[in-house]
mmCIF file of C-alpha atoms in Angstrom:
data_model
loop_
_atom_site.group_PDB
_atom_site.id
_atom_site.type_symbol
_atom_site.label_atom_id
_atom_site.label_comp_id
_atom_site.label_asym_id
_atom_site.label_seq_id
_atom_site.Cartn_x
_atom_site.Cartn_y
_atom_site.Cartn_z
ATOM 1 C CA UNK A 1 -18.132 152.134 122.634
ATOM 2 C CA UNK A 2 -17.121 150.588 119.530
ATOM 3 C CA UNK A 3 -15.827 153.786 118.321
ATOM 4 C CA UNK A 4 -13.777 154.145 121.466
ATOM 5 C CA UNK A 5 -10.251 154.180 120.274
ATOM 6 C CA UNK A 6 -7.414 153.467 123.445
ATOM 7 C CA UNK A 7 -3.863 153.525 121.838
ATOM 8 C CA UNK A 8 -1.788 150.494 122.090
ATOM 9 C CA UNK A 9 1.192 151.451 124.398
ATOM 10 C CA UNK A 10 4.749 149.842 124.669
ATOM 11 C CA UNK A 11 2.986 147.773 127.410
ATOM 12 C CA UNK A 12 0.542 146.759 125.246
ATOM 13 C CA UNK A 13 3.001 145.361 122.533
ATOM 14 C CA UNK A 14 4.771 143.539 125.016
ATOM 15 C CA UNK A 15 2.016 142.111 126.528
ATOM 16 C CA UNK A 16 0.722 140.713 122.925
ATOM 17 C CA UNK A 17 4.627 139.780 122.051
ATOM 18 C CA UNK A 18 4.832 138.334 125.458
ATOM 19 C CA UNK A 19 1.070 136.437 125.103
ATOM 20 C CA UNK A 20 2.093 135.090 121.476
ATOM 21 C CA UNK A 21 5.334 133.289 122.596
ATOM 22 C CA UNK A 22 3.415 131.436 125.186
ATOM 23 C CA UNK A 23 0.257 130.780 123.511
ATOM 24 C CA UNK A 24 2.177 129.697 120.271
ATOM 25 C CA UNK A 25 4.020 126.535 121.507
ATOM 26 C CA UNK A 26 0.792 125.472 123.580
ATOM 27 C CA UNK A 27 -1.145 125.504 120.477
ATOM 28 C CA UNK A 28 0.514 123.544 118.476
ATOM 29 C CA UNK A 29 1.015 121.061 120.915
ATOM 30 C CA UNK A 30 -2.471 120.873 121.615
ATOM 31 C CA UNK A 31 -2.873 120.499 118.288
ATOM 32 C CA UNK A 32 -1.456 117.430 117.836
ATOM 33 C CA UNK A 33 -3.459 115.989 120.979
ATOM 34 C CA UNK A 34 -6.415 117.165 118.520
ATOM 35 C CA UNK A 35 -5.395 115.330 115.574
ATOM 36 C CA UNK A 36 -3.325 112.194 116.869
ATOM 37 C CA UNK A 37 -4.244 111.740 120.209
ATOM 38 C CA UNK A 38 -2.680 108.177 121.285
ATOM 39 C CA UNK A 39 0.877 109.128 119.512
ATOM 40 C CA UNK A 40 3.814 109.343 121.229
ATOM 41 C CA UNK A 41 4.243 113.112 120.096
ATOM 42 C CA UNK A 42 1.018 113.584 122.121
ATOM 43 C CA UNK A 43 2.452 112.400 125.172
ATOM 44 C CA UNK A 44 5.977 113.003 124.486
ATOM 45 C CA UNK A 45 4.437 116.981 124.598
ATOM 46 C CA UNK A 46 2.556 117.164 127.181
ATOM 47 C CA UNK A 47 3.363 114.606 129.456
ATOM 48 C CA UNK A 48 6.860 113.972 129.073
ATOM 49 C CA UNK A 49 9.389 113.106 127.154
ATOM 50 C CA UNK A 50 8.790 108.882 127.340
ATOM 51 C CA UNK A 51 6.341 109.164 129.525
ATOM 52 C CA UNK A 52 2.887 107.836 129.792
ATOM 53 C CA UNK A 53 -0.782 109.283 130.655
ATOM 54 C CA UNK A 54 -1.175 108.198 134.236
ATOM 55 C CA UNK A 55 -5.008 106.877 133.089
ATOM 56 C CA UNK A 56 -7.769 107.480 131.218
ATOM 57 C CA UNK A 57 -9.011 110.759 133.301
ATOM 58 C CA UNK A 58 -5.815 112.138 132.600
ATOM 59 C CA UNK A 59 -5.610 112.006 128.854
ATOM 60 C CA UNK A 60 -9.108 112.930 128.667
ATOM 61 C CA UNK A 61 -8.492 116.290 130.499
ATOM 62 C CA UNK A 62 -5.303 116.781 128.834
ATOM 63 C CA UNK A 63 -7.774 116.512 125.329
ATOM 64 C CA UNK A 64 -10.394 118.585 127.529
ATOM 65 C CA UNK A 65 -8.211 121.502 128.034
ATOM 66 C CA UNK A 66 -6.818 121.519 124.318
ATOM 67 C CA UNK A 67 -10.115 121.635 122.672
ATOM 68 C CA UNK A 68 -11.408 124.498 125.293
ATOM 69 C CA UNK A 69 -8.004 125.753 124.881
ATOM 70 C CA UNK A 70 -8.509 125.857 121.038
ATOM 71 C CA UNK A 71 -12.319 126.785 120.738
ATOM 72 C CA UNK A 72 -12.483 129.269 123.603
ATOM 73 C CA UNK A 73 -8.962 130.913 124.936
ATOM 74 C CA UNK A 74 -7.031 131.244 121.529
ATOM 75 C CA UNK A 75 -10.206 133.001 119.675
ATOM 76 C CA UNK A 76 -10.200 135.225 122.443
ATOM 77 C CA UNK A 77 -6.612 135.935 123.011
ATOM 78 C CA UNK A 78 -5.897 136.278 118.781
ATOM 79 C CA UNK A 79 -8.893 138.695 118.120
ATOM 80 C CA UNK A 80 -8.640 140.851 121.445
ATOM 81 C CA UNK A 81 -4.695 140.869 120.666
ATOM 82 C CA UNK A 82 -5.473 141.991 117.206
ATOM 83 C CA UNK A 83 -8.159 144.703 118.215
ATOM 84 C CA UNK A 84 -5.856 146.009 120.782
ATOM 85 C CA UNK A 85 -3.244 146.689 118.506
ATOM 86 C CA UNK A 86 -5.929 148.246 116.631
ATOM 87 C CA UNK A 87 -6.583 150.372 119.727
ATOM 88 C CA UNK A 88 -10.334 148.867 119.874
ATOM 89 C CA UNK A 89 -11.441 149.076 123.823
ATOM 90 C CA UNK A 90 -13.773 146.060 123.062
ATOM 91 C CA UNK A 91 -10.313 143.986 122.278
ATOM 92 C CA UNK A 92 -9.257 144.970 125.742
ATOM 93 C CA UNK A 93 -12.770 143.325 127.511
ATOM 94 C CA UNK A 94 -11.765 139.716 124.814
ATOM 95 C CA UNK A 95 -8.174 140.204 126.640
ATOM 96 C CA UNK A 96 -9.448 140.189 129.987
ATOM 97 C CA UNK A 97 -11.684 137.410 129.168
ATOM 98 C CA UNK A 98 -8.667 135.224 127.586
ATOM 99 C CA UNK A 99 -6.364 136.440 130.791
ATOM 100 C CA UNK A 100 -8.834 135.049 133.036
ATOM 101 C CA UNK A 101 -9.130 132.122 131.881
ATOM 102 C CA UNK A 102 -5.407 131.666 131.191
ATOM 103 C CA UNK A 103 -4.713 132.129 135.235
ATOM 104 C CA UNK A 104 -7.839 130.330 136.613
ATOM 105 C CA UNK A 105 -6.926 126.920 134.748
ATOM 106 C CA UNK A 106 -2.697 127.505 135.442
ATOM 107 C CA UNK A 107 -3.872 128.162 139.172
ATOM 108 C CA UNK A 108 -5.541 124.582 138.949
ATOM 109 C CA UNK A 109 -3.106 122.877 136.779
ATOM 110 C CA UNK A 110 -0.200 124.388 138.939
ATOM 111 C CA UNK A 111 -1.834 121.775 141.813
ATOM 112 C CA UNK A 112 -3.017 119.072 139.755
ATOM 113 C CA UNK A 113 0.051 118.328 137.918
ATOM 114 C CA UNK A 114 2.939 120.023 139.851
ATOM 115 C CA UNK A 115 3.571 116.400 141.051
ATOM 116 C CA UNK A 116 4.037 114.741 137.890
ATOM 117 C CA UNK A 117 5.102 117.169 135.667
ATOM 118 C CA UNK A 118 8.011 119.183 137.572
ATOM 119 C CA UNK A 119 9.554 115.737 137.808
ATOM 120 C CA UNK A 120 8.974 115.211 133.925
ATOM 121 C CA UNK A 121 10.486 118.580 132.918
ATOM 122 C CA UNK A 122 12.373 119.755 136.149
ATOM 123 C CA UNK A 123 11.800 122.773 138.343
ATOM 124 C CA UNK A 124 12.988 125.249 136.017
ATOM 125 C CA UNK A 125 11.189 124.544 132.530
ATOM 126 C CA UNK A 126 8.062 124.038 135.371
ATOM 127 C CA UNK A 127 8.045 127.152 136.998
ATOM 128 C CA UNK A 128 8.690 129.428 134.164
ATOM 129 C CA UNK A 129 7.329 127.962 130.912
ATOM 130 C CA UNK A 130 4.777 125.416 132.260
ATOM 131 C CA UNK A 131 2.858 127.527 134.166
ATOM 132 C CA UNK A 132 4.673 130.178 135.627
ATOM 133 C CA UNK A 133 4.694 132.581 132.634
ATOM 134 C CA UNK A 134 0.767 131.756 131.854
ATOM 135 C CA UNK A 135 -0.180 132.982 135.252
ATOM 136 C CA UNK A 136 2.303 136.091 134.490
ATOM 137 C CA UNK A 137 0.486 136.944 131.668
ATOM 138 C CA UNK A 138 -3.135 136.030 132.863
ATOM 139 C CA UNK A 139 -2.429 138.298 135.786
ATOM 140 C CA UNK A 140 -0.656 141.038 133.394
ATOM 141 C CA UNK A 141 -3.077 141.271 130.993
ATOM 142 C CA UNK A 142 -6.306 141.276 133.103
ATOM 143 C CA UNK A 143 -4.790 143.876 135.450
ATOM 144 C CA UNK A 144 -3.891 145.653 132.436
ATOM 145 C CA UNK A 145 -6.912 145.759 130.140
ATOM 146 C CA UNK A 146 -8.717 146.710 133.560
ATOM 147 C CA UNK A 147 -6.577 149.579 133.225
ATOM 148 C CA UNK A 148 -6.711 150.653 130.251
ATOM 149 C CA UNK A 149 -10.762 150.228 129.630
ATOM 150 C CA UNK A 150 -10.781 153.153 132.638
ATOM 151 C CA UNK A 151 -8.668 155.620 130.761
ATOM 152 C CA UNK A 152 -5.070 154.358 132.965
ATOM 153 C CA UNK A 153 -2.040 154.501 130.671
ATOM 154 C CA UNK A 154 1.193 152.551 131.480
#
């Protein structure tokens, strides 16, 4: 199967272009929660601009979900973007993979922290960028990769 070569389509490029302008700006803010936790960057990013962590179990998920985020989803979503540009169908099974993951935590987070961060950032920047677009491309992409891994061409 390694051999198996599956074409990237214009679906596929905006799927990665799509994936890349998400995943980019939640990586690097991430990133800082990884290297200067307690600054006001930190929670300037992803809580709000002058806002605090509510308490402890929220910063600690918030530093939770950045190093899963940056050990687990972003390996998967960088390599399987890479291999299915390639047009390797083992990139398309890391895509799934990343996709999954990317909608099962926005599905959560879109519960846990609607309350508190809609107000933060308002409606708009919450529905689309916050979550909205990561369970867009979570569904995309694992819908897609499904797809494509059974010879379907979009």
């Amino acid at each position: 199967m390694s051999d198996y070569i599956i074409e990237p389509t214009a679906t596929t490029w905006i799927l990665v272009i799509f994936g890349a302008i998400m995943l980019v700006p939640l990586a690097l803010a991430q990133l800082v929660i990884l290297l200067k936790p307690r600054s006001r960057l930190a929670s300037d990013l992803l809580v709000g601009r002058n806002q605090a962590w509510r308490d402890d179990t929220h910063f600690r998920l918030a530093c939770g979900c950045a190093w899963g985020d940056w050990l687990i989803l972003l390996p998967l979503a960088v390599v399987g973007s890479v291999a299915v540009i390639d047009g390797y169908a083992w990139g398309y099974l890391l895509w799934a993979a990343a996709a999954a993951i990317t909608f099962y935590i926005n599905v959560v987070l879109w519960h846990v922290e609607r309350q508190y961060v809609m107000p933060a950032f308002g409606p708009l920047a919450y529905y689309t960028y916050y979550w909205g677009f990561f369970m867009v491309w979570g569904a995309a992409a694992f819908c897609y990769a499904l797809l494509r891994l059974n010879g379907i061409s979009l």
